[in-house]
């Protein structure tokens, strides 16, 4: 159904499901379903005081659903924001003569304004921690050189470099943002740091500009400027200039990049850099749903190279990707291959093996956790040793499979169960109300169902023998779990008309006489019915439309 206004709010009233109509239902369809339910729940049809009270509650609920969906303006609001969108104060100022499209645009504008106000309260922190490890002693050592050294029997592994960077953003207005960033680096005992402050302004829908000030002991004071501009709908340009002040004088630098959409999935880039390391770079990047391809070439000082990389994206829940690349230039040749996978809702783990001449063999491990990145480059050997390549490839894979089974899967399972339990607790009162409404509806349907069954039996029509809704345990590995289903035989029989039963793709838990028996879990509807004296059976997943009877549902005599 339509989304609620705030994240985490529980809105279980699906008006489309209650009336059993499509989201694109016409006024005639709405009116027909409304009249039928009114006849079923009308309070005047019941003499018992308790049944009369229950019928009145359900009658009012059906009437409320029809009032919302039959009014174009209210329906447009409900489709975007759900029931709670109708309860927000201030809608009385919205002109009633506006069309549904204009109502949608107005609501989207209000939503953007609300997001902008939230944005001003966020700092959007980003950070990176890189720890370089020198593990060449594992493969390049000579055992005889360490025989007389205390502890020489164990390879020496050390951390030889480290880099830490962090940045935060502080929105000043809807168009102005201040960015504060800093970094610390150390390599073999020597290091330094710097701190930068940038002011960014969005000048128009086509571009923005940024001014940067920095200071540190690695490059000295810095004054820079960056500009982004959309030239056309398919082309944009960025330009960045900076001045580094040091004891040796002022070192200027400038970088310009021109980018253009070559087609829907392909971008072309042309970059020019001028300064102490001048170069010209051109690249083509093609990104699709299943792959990512890059071809790049650079001419410059001190490095010129050509590079080609390819990444394949598996269409699974873990967003698994495998990649490979080759890079050749004046510095030598490097071949890299690796993979990355999503291990939790906000975490992605990746590993890459780098084999090059004269660089040797390295293993790079990266963990992205939300907006934080943890990077661990491990240098294994300066030579091309098959043993180093083998352990760099197999080692991370074995380690990942062990951690996946012993740590990640139990953690993710426990996290899902915890979130599900919180969801159940927050929606307990609402589910209890829906359950009471469903039980009342079933009582009120008894007389109508009796008449429907008599009519269907007289012409050997559609008879619902048994129907269950909820979570079914069908996998042998889940036999320890208990099925969570409710009996919906009476509500389904009540929806039979002219020997046909039609359910839309709307949430089935909102149908009259239904409720959700297992919040947050996958549900299905299982129906055993008789048509023309023949047994039929069907299992319909949640969210799918259902039409019965069908020949494909027929149960063979041998079954």
Coordinates of C-alpha atoms in Angstrom, one line a residue:
X1 CA 0.0 0.0 0.0
X2 CA 1.0 3.6 0.0
X3 CA 3.9 4.5 2.2
X4 CA 3.4 6.2 5.6
X5 CA 4.6 9.7 6.3
X6 CA 7.3 8.7 8.8
X7 CA 9.6 5.7 8.8
X8 CA 8.7 3.0 11.2
X9 CA 5.0 3.9 11.5
X10 CA 2.6 1.0 11.2
X11 CA -0.4 1.5 8.9
X12 CA -2.4 -1.7 8.6
X13 CA -5.5 -0.2 7.0
X14 CA -5.3 -1.0 3.3
X15 CA -8.5 0.4 1.8
X16 CA -8.0 -1.3 -1.5
X17 CA -7.7 -4.7 0.2
X18 CA -10.7 -4.0 2.4
X19 CA -12.9 -3.4 -0.6
X20 CA -11.1 -6.1 -2.7
X21 CA -10.5 -3.8 -5.7
X22 CA -7.5 -3.1 -7.8
X23 CA -5.4 0.1 -7.2
X24 CA -6.6 1.2 -10.7
X25 CA -10.3 0.4 -9.9
X26 CA -12.9 2.6 -11.5
X27 CA -15.7 4.4 -9.7
X28 CA -18.1 1.7 -10.9
X29 CA -15.9 -1.1 -9.4
X30 CA -15.6 0.8 -6.1
X31 CA -19.3 1.4 -5.9
X32 CA -20.1 -2.3 -6.6
X33 CA -17.8 -3.6 -3.9
X34 CA -19.0 -0.9 -1.5
X35 CA -22.7 -1.8 -2.0
X36 CA -22.0 -5.5 -1.5
X37 CA -20.1 -4.9 1.8
X38 CA -22.8 -2.5 3.0
X39 CA -25.4 -5.2 2.5
X40 CA -23.2 -7.6 4.5
X41 CA -22.5 -5.3 7.4
X42 CA -25.6 -3.1 7.6
X43 CA -26.5 -2.8 11.3
X44 CA -30.2 -3.0 10.7
X45 CA -29.8 -6.6 9.5
X46 CA -28.9 -7.8 13.0
X47 CA -31.1 -7.9 16.1
X48 CA -28.5 -9.2 18.6
X49 CA -27.1 -6.0 20.4
X50 CA -23.5 -7.3 20.3
X51 CA -23.7 -8.3 16.6
X52 CA -25.4 -5.0 15.8
X53 CA -22.5 -3.1 17.5
X54 CA -19.9 -5.1 15.7
X55 CA -21.7 -4.6 12.4
X56 CA -21.8 -0.8 13.0
X57 CA -18.1 -0.7 13.5
X58 CA -17.3 -2.6 10.3
X59 CA -19.9 -0.7 8.4
X60 CA -18.3 2.6 9.3
X61 CA -14.9 1.3 8.4
X62 CA -16.1 0.2 4.9
X63 CA -17.8 3.6 4.5
X64 CA -14.6 5.4 5.4
X65 CA -12.6 3.4 2.8
X66 CA -15.2 4.2 0.1
X67 CA -15.3 7.9 1.0
X68 CA -11.5 8.2 0.6
X69 CA -11.2 6.1 -2.6
X70 CA -14.2 7.6 -4.3
X71 CA -12.9 11.2 -3.9
X72 CA -10.1 11.9 -6.5
X73 CA -8.3 14.3 -4.2
X74 CA -8.4 12.1 -1.1
X75 CA -7.4 9.1 -3.2
X76 CA -4.4 10.9 -4.6
X77 CA -3.2 11.8 -1.1
X78 CA -3.9 8.2 0.2
X79 CA -2.0 6.6 -2.8
X80 CA 1.1 8.6 -1.9
X81 CA 1.2 8.7 1.9
X82 CA -1.4 6.2 3.1
X83 CA -4.1 6.8 5.7
X84 CA -1.9 9.0 7.9
X85 CA -1.4 11.4 5.1
X86 CA -5.1 12.2 5.4
X87 CA -4.8 13.1 9.1
X88 CA -2.1 15.8 8.6
X89 CA -3.2 19.3 9.6
X90 CA -3.4 21.9 6.9
X91 CA -5.1 20.1 4.0
X92 CA -8.1 22.4 4.4
X93 CA -6.0 25.1 2.6
X94 CA -5.5 22.9 -0.5
X95 CA -7.9 23.9 -3.2
X96 CA -10.5 21.2 -3.8
X97 CA -10.6 22.0 -7.5
X98 CA -7.1 20.8 -8.0
X99 CA -6.7 17.6 -10.1
X100 CA -5.1 14.4 -8.6
X101 CA -1.9 15.2 -10.6
X102 CA -1.7 18.6 -9.0
X103 CA -2.3 17.1 -5.5
X104 CA 0.5 14.7 -6.1
X105 CA 2.9 17.5 -7.1
X106 CA 1.9 19.6 -4.1
X107 CA 2.6 16.7 -1.7
X108 CA 5.9 15.9 -3.4
X109 CA 6.9 19.6 -2.9
X110 CA 6.0 19.5 0.8
X111 CA 8.0 16.3 1.1
X112 CA 11.0 17.9 -0.5
X113 CA 10.8 20.8 1.9
X114 CA 10.6 18.5 4.9
X115 CA 13.6 16.6 3.6
X116 CA 15.5 19.9 3.2
X117 CA 14.7 20.7 6.8
X118 CA 16.0 17.3 8.0
X119 CA 19.1 17.8 5.8
X120 CA 20.0 20.9 7.7
X121 CA 20.2 18.9 10.9
X122 CA 22.6 16.2 9.5
X123 CA 26.4 16.2 9.4
X124 CA 26.8 13.4 6.8
X125 CA 30.1 12.1 8.3
X126 CA 32.4 10.2 6.0
X127 CA 35.7 8.6 7.0
X128 CA 38.4 6.2 6.0
X129 CA 41.0 4.2 7.9
X130 CA 43.8 2.6 6.0
X131 CA 46.4 0.3 7.6
X132 CA 49.3 -1.0 5.5
X133 CA 50.8 -4.3 6.5
X134 CA 54.3 -5.6 5.5
X135 CA 54.1 -9.4 5.4
X136 CA 57.0 -10.0 3.0
X137 CA 58.8 -12.0 5.8
X138 CA 56.2 -14.8 5.3
X139 CA 57.5 -15.6 1.8
X140 CA 60.9 -13.8 1.1
X141 CA 62.9 -14.8 4.2
X142 CA 65.9 -17.2 4.3
X143 CA 65.5 -19.6 7.3
X144 CA 69.3 -19.9 7.9
X145 CA 69.6 -16.1 8.5
X146 CA 67.3 -16.4 11.6
X147 CA 68.6 -19.6 13.2
X148 CA 70.6 -17.9 15.9
X149 CA 68.2 -14.9 16.4
X150 CA 65.8 -15.2 19.4
X151 CA 62.3 -15.6 18.1
X152 CA 63.7 -16.0 14.6
X153 CA 61.6 -19.0 13.9
X154 CA 58.5 -16.8 13.6
X155 CA 58.0 -14.5 10.5
X156 CA 58.0 -10.8 11.3
X157 CA 54.8 -9.0 10.2
X158 CA 54.5 -5.3 10.9
X159 CA 52.3 -2.3 10.2
X160 CA 54.4 0.1 8.1
X161 CA 51.9 2.8 7.2
X162 CA 48.6 4.2 8.3
X163 CA 46.2 6.8 7.1
X164 CA 43.1 8.3 8.8
X165 CA 40.7 10.8 7.2
X166 CA 37.3 12.2 8.3
X167 CA 34.9 14.8 7.0
X168 CA 31.6 16.2 8.1
X169 CA 29.1 18.5 6.4
X170 CA 27.1 21.3 7.9
X171 CA 24.2 22.6 5.8
X172 CA 24.0 26.4 6.4
X173 CA 21.0 27.0 4.1
X174 CA 19.2 25.1 1.4
X175 CA 21.9 26.1 -1.1
X176 CA 25.0 26.6 1.1
X177 CA 27.1 23.8 2.8
X178 CA 30.2 23.9 4.9
X179 CA 32.6 20.9 4.8
X180 CA 35.2 20.3 7.5
X181 CA 37.8 17.5 6.7
X182 CA 41.1 16.4 8.1
X183 CA 43.6 13.5 7.7
X184 CA 46.6 12.0 9.4
X185 CA 49.2 9.8 7.7
X186 CA 52.3 8.0 8.8
X187 CA 54.8 5.8 6.9
X188 CA 57.8 4.0 8.5
X189 CA 57.8 6.4 11.5
X190 CA 57.4 9.6 9.6
X191 CA 54.0 11.3 9.1
X192 CA 51.9 14.4 9.2
X193 CA 48.4 15.8 8.8
X194 CA 46.2 18.5 7.4
X195 CA 42.9 20.1 8.0
X196 CA 40.6 21.6 5.3
X197 CA 37.5 23.8 5.3
X198 CA 35.3 24.2 2.2
X199 CA 32.3 26.3 1.5
X200 CA 30.0 25.0 -1.2
X201 CA 27.1 26.9 -2.9
X202 CA 24.6 25.5 -5.3
X203 CA 24.2 28.4 -7.8
X204 CA 21.5 26.8 -9.9
X205 CA 20.0 23.5 -11.0
X206 CA 22.9 23.3 -13.5
X207 CA 25.9 23.8 -11.2
X208 CA 27.7 24.6 -8.0
X209 CA 30.9 26.1 -6.8
X210 CA 33.3 25.5 -3.9
X211 CA 36.1 27.4 -2.2
X212 CA 38.6 25.5 0.0
X213 CA 41.1 26.5 2.6
X214 CA 43.6 24.1 4.1
X215 CA 46.7 23.9 6.4
X216 CA 49.0 21.1 7.4
X217 CA 52.6 20.0 7.7
X218 CA 52.6 17.8 4.6
X219 CA 51.9 20.3 1.8
X220 CA 51.6 23.6 3.7
X221 CA 48.7 26.1 3.4
X222 CA 46.3 25.5 0.6
X223 CA 43.9 27.8 -1.3
X224 CA 41.6 26.1 -3.9
X225 CA 38.5 26.4 -5.9
X226 CA 36.2 23.9 -7.6
X227 CA 33.4 24.4 -10.1
X228 CA 30.8 22.0 -11.5
X229 CA 28.5 22.9 -14.4
X230 CA 26.1 21.0 -16.6
X231 CA 26.7 22.2 -20.2
X232 CA 23.8 20.2 -21.7
X233 CA 21.5 17.4 -20.6
X234 CA 24.2 14.9 -21.6
X235 CA 27.4 16.8 -20.8
X236 CA 29.1 18.4 -17.8
X237 CA 32.4 19.8 -16.8
X238 CA 34.4 20.2 -13.6
X239 CA 37.4 22.5 -12.9
X240 CA 39.6 22.6 -9.9
X241 CA 42.5 24.9 -9.2
X242 CA 44.7 25.2 -6.2
X243 CA 47.8 27.0 -4.7
X244 CA 50.1 25.2 -2.3
X245 CA 52.3 27.4 -0.2
X246 CA 55.5 26.0 1.2
X247 CA 59.1 27.1 2.1
X248 CA 60.1 26.3 -1.5
X249 CA 57.5 28.7 -2.9
X250 CA 54.1 28.5 -4.4
X251 CA 53.1 25.4 -6.3
X252 CA 50.0 25.9 -8.5
X253 CA 47.9 23.1 -9.9
X254 CA 44.8 22.8 -12.0
X255 CA 42.6 19.9 -13.1
X256 CA 39.8 20.0 -15.7
X257 CA 37.4 17.1 -16.6
X258 CA 34.9 17.0 -19.4
X259 CA 32.3 14.2 -19.3
X260 CA 29.5 13.2 -21.7
X261 CA 26.8 10.5 -21.8
X262 CA 27.6 8.4 -24.9
X263 CA 24.4 6.4 -24.4
X264 CA 22.1 5.4 -21.6
X265 CA 24.7 3.3 -19.8
X266 CA 28.0 4.7 -21.1
X267 CA 30.0 7.7 -20.0
X268 CA 33.1 9.2 -21.7
X269 CA 35.7 11.3 -19.7
X270 CA 38.5 13.5 -20.8
X271 CA 40.8 14.9 -18.0
X272 CA 43.7 17.3 -18.1
X273 CA 46.0 17.9 -15.1
X274 CA 48.6 20.6 -14.9
X275 CA 51.2 21.0 -12.2
X276 CA 54.1 19.0 -10.7
X277 CA 52.6 15.8 -12.2
X278 CA 51.0 16.9 -15.5
X279 CA 49.0 14.4 -17.5
X280 CA 46.1 13.8 -19.8
X281 CA 43.6 11.0 -19.2
X282 CA 40.7 9.7 -21.2
X283 CA 38.4 6.9 -20.3
X284 CA 35.1 5.2 -21.2
X285 CA 32.9 3.7 -18.5
X286 CA 30.0 1.5 -19.2
X287 CA 27.7 0.5 -16.2
X288 CA 24.7 -1.7 -16.6
X289 CA 22.6 -3.8 -14.2
X290 CA 24.8 -6.8 -14.6
X291 CA 28.3 -5.4 -15.4
X292 CA 30.7 -2.5 -15.1
X293 CA 33.5 -2.0 -17.8
X294 CA 36.2 0.7 -17.8
X295 CA 38.9 1.4 -20.5
X296 CA 41.3 4.2 -19.7
X297 CA 44.6 5.7 -21.1
X298 CA 46.9 8.3 -19.5
X299 CA 49.8 10.2 -21.0
X300 CA 51.8 12.1 -18.4
X301 CA 54.7 12.7 -16.1
X302 CA 55.9 10.6 -14.4
X303 CA 53.5 7.8 -15.4
X304 CA 51.8 6.8 -18.6
X305 CA 49.6 3.7 -18.8
X306 CA 46.6 1.9 -20.2
X307 CA 44.1 0.1 -18.0
X308 CA 41.1 -2.1 -18.6
X309 CA 38.8 -3.5 -16.0
X310 CA 35.6 -5.6 -15.9
X311 CA 33.2 -6.3 -13.1
X312 CA 30.3 -8.8 -13.2
X313 CA 27.3 -8.2 -10.9
X314 CA 25.3 -11.2 -9.7
X315 CA 21.6 -10.7 -9.3
X316 CA 21.4 -12.0 -5.7
X317 CA 20.4 -10.6 -2.4
X318 CA 24.0 -10.2 -1.3
X319 CA 24.9 -8.1 -4.3
X320 CA 28.0 -10.2 -5.1
X321 CA 30.5 -8.8 -7.6
X322 CA 33.6 -10.3 -9.2
X323 CA 36.1 -8.1 -10.9
X324 CA 39.4 -8.2 -12.8
X325 CA 41.7 -5.6 -14.3
X326 CA 45.0 -5.2 -16.1
X327 CA 47.2 -2.1 -16.0
X328 CA 50.4 -1.6 -18.0
X329 CA 52.7 1.4 -18.3
X330 CA 56.1 2.8 -17.7
X331 CA 56.0 1.6 -14.1
X332 CA 55.4 -2.0 -15.1
X333 CA 52.3 -4.3 -15.4
X334 CA 49.7 -5.1 -12.7
X335 CA 47.0 -7.7 -12.9
X336 CA 44.2 -7.6 -10.2
X337 CA 41.2 -9.8 -9.5
X338 CA 38.8 -10.0 -6.6
X339 CA 35.3 -10.0 -5.3
X340 CA 33.0 -8.1 -3.0
X341 CA 29.8 -9.0 -1.2
X342 CA 27.2 -7.5 1.0
X343 CA 27.5 -9.1 4.5
X344 CA 24.8 -7.1 6.3
X345 CA 22.3 -4.3 5.7
X346 CA 25.0 -1.5 5.8
X347 CA 28.3 -3.5 5.3
X348 CA 30.1 -4.6 2.1
X349 CA 33.3 -6.7 2.3
X350 CA 35.7 -7.1 -0.6
X351 CA 39.1 -8.6 -1.3
X352 CA 41.5 -8.0 -4.2
X353 CA 44.7 -9.8 -5.2
X354 CA 47.3 -7.7 -7.0
X355 CA 50.1 -9.4 -9.0
X356 CA 52.6 -7.1 -10.7
X357 CA 56.1 -6.5 -12.0
X358 CA 58.0 -5.1 -10.2
X359 CA 55.5 -4.6 -7.4
X360 CA 55.2 -8.2 -6.4
X361 CA 52.1 -9.7 -4.8
X362 CA 49.6 -7.9 -2.5
X363 CA 46.3 -8.6 -0.9
X364 CA 43.9 -5.7 -0.4
X365 CA 40.9 -6.1 2.0
X366 CA 38.2 -3.4 2.2
X367 CA 35.2 -3.1 4.4
X368 CA 32.6 -0.4 3.8
X369 CA 30.3 0.2 6.7
X370 CA 27.7 2.8 5.9
X371 CA 29.8 5.9 5.1
X372 CA 33.0 4.6 6.7
X373 CA 35.7 2.7 4.8
X374 CA 38.3 0.4 6.4
X375 CA 41.2 -0.5 4.0
X376 CA 44.0 -3.1 4.7
X377 CA 46.6 -3.4 1.9
X378 CA 48.9 -6.4 2.8
X379 CA 52.2 -6.6 0.9
X380 CA 53.1 -10.3 0.7
X381 CA 56.2 -10.4 -1.5
X382 CA 58.3 -8.4 -3.9
X383 CA 58.6 -11.3 -6.2
X384 CA 56.2 -13.3 -8.3
X385 CA 55.9 -16.4 -6.1
X386 CA 53.2 -18.9 -6.9
X387 CA 52.8 -19.7 -3.2
X388 CA 52.0 -16.1 -2.4
X389 CA 49.4 -15.9 -5.2
X390 CA 47.8 -19.2 -4.0
X391 CA 47.6 -18.1 -0.4
X392 CA 46.4 -14.6 -1.3
X393 CA 43.6 -16.2 -3.3
X394 CA 42.5 -19.1 -1.2
X395 CA 43.2 -17.7 2.3
X396 CA 40.6 -14.9 2.2
X397 CA 38.0 -17.2 0.6
X398 CA 38.4 -19.9 3.4
X399 CA 38.5 -17.2 6.1
X400 CA 35.3 -15.5 4.6
X401 CA 33.4 -18.8 4.5
X402 CA 34.3 -19.6 8.1
X403 CA 33.4 -16.1 9.3
X404 CA 30.2 -16.2 7.2
X405 CA 29.1 -19.4 8.9
X406 CA 30.2 -18.8 12.4
X407 CA 29.7 -15.0 12.8
X408 CA 27.9 -13.2 10.0
X409 CA 24.9 -15.5 9.5
X410 CA 24.2 -15.9 13.2
X411 CA 24.5 -12.2 13.7
X412 CA 22.2 -11.3 10.7
X413 CA 19.7 -13.9 11.8
X414 CA 19.7 -12.5 15.4
X415 CA 19.4 -8.9 14.0
X416 CA 16.4 -9.9 11.8
X417 CA 14.7 -11.6 14.7
X418 CA 15.3 -8.6 16.9
X419 CA 13.9 -6.2 14.3
X420 CA 10.9 -8.5 13.8
X421 CA 10.2 -8.7 17.5
X422 CA 10.3 -4.8 17.7
X423 CA 7.9 -4.6 14.8
X424 CA 5.6 -7.1 16.5
X425 CA 5.6 -5.2 19.7
X426 CA 5.0 -1.8 18.0
X427 CA 2.1 -3.3 16.1
X428 CA 0.6 -5.5 18.8
X429 CA -2.3 -3.3 19.6
X430 CA -3.2 -2.7 16.0
X431 CA -3.0 -6.4 15.2
X432 CA -5.3 -7.1 18.2
X433 CA -7.8 -4.6 16.8
X434 CA -7.7 -6.2 13.3
X435 CA -8.1 -9.7 14.8
X436 CA -11.2 -8.6 16.7
X437 CA -12.6 -6.9 13.6
X438 CA -11.9 -10.1 11.6
X439 CA -13.7 -12.3 14.2
X440 CA -16.6 -10.0 14.2
X441 CA -16.8 -10.0 10.4
X442 CA -16.8 -13.8 10.3
X443 CA -19.8 -13.9 12.7
X444 CA -21.6 -11.4 10.6
X445 CA -20.9 -13.4 7.4
X446 CA -22.5 -16.6 8.6
X447 CA -26.0 -16.0 7.2
X448 CA -24.7 -14.7 3.9
X449 CA -22.3 -17.6 3.6
X450 CA -25.1 -20.1 4.2
X451 CA -27.1 -18.6 1.4
X452 CA -24.1 -18.5 -1.0
X453 CA -23.3 -22.2 -0.3
X454 CA -26.9 -23.2 -1.0
X455 CA -26.9 -21.3 -4.3
X456 CA -23.6 -22.8 -5.4
X457 CA -24.5 -26.3 -4.4
X458 CA -27.7 -26.1 -6.4
X459 CA -25.7 -25.6 -9.6
X460 CA -22.5 -27.5 -8.6
X461 CA -20.7 -24.2 -8.4
X462 CA -17.8 -23.0 -6.3
X463 CA -17.6 -24.3 -2.7
X464 CA -14.7 -23.3 -0.5
X465 CA -14.0 -26.4 1.6
X466 CA -11.0 -25.1 3.5
X467 CA -8.8 -22.0 3.3
X468 CA -5.8 -21.0 5.4
X469 CA -3.8 -17.8 5.4
X470 CA -0.4 -17.2 6.9
X471 CA 3.0 -18.8 7.0
X472 CA 3.3 -22.4 5.9
X473 CA 6.3 -24.7 6.7
X474 CA 7.1 -26.6 3.5
X475 CA 10.9 -26.9 3.7
X476 CA 12.2 -30.0 5.5
X477 CA 14.9 -27.9 7.1
X478 CA 12.3 -25.8 8.8
X479 CA 10.2 -28.6 10.3
X480 CA 11.1 -27.4 13.8
X481 CA 9.2 -24.2 13.0
X482 CA 5.4 -24.0 13.7
X483 CA 3.0 -23.0 11.0
X484 CA 1.3 -19.7 11.7
X485 CA -2.0 -19.7 9.8
X486 CA -5.6 -18.7 10.4
X487 CA -8.8 -20.3 9.0
X488 CA -10.3 -18.0 6.3
X489 CA -12.8 -20.4 4.8
X490 CA -15.9 -18.3 5.7
X491 CA -14.4 -15.0 4.5
X492 CA -13.4 -16.5 1.1
X493 CA -16.8 -18.2 0.6
X494 CA -18.5 -14.9 1.3
X495 CA -16.5 -13.3 -1.6
X496 CA -17.7 -15.9 -4.1
X497 CA -20.1 -14.5 -6.8
X498 CA -21.5 -16.4 -9.8
X499 CA -19.2 -19.3 -9.1
X500 CA -16.1 -17.1 -9.2
X501 CA -13.6 -15.8 -6.7
X502 CA -11.4 -12.9 -7.6
X503 CA -8.8 -11.5 -5.3
X504 CA -6.6 -8.5 -6.3
X505 CA -2.9 -8.1 -5.7
X506 CA -3.6 -6.0 -2.7
X507 CA -2.5 -7.2 0.8
X508 CA -4.7 -10.2 1.7
X509 CA -4.5 -9.4 5.4
X510 CA -6.8 -6.4 4.7
X511 CA -9.7 -8.5 3.3
X512 CA -12.9 -8.7 5.3
X513 CA -12.5 -11.5 7.9
X514 CA -8.6 -11.6 7.5
X515 CA -5.8 -10.3 9.7
X516 CA -2.0 -10.8 9.8
X517 CA -1.1 -13.8 11.9
X518 CA 2.6 -13.4 11.5
X519 CA 3.8 -9.8 11.2
X520 CA 6.9 -9.3 9.1
X521 CA 7.0 -12.9 7.7
X522 CA 6.2 -14.2 4.2
X523 CA 2.6 -15.3 3.9
X524 CA 0.5 -17.3 1.5
X525 CA -3.1 -18.3 1.0
X526 CA -3.9 -22.0 0.6
X527 CA -7.4 -22.9 -0.7
X528 CA -9.0 -26.3 -1.1
X529 CA -12.2 -25.9 -3.1
X530 CA -14.8 -27.9 -5.1
X531 CA -16.1 -26.9 -8.5
X532 CA -18.5 -29.0 -10.6
X533 CA -18.0 -31.8 -8.1
X534 CA -14.2 -31.9 -8.6
X535 CA -11.6 -31.1 -6.0
X536 CA -9.2 -28.3 -6.6
X537 CA -6.3 -26.8 -4.6
X538 CA -4.1 -23.7 -5.0
X539 CA -1.3 -21.9 -3.0
X540 CA -1.2 -18.2 -3.7
X541 CA 1.7 -16.1 -2.4
X542 CA 1.1 -12.7 -0.8
X543 CA 0.9 -9.8 -3.2
X544 CA -0.3 -11.9 -6.2
X545 CA -3.8 -11.8 -7.7
X546 CA -5.9 -14.9 -7.5
X547 CA -8.7 -16.1 -9.8
X548 CA -10.6 -19.4 -9.2
X549 CA -11.8 -21.8 -10.4
X550 CA -9.0 -22.8 -12.8
X551 CA -8.2 -26.0 -14.6
X552 CA -4.6 -25.9 -13.4
X553 CA -5.8 -26.2 -9.8
X554 CA -7.5 -29.5 -10.4
X555 CA -6.5 -32.4 -8.2
X556 CA -6.0 -35.6 -10.2
X557 CA -7.5 -38.8 -8.9
X558 CA -4.0 -40.3 -8.5
X559 CA -2.8 -37.5 -6.3

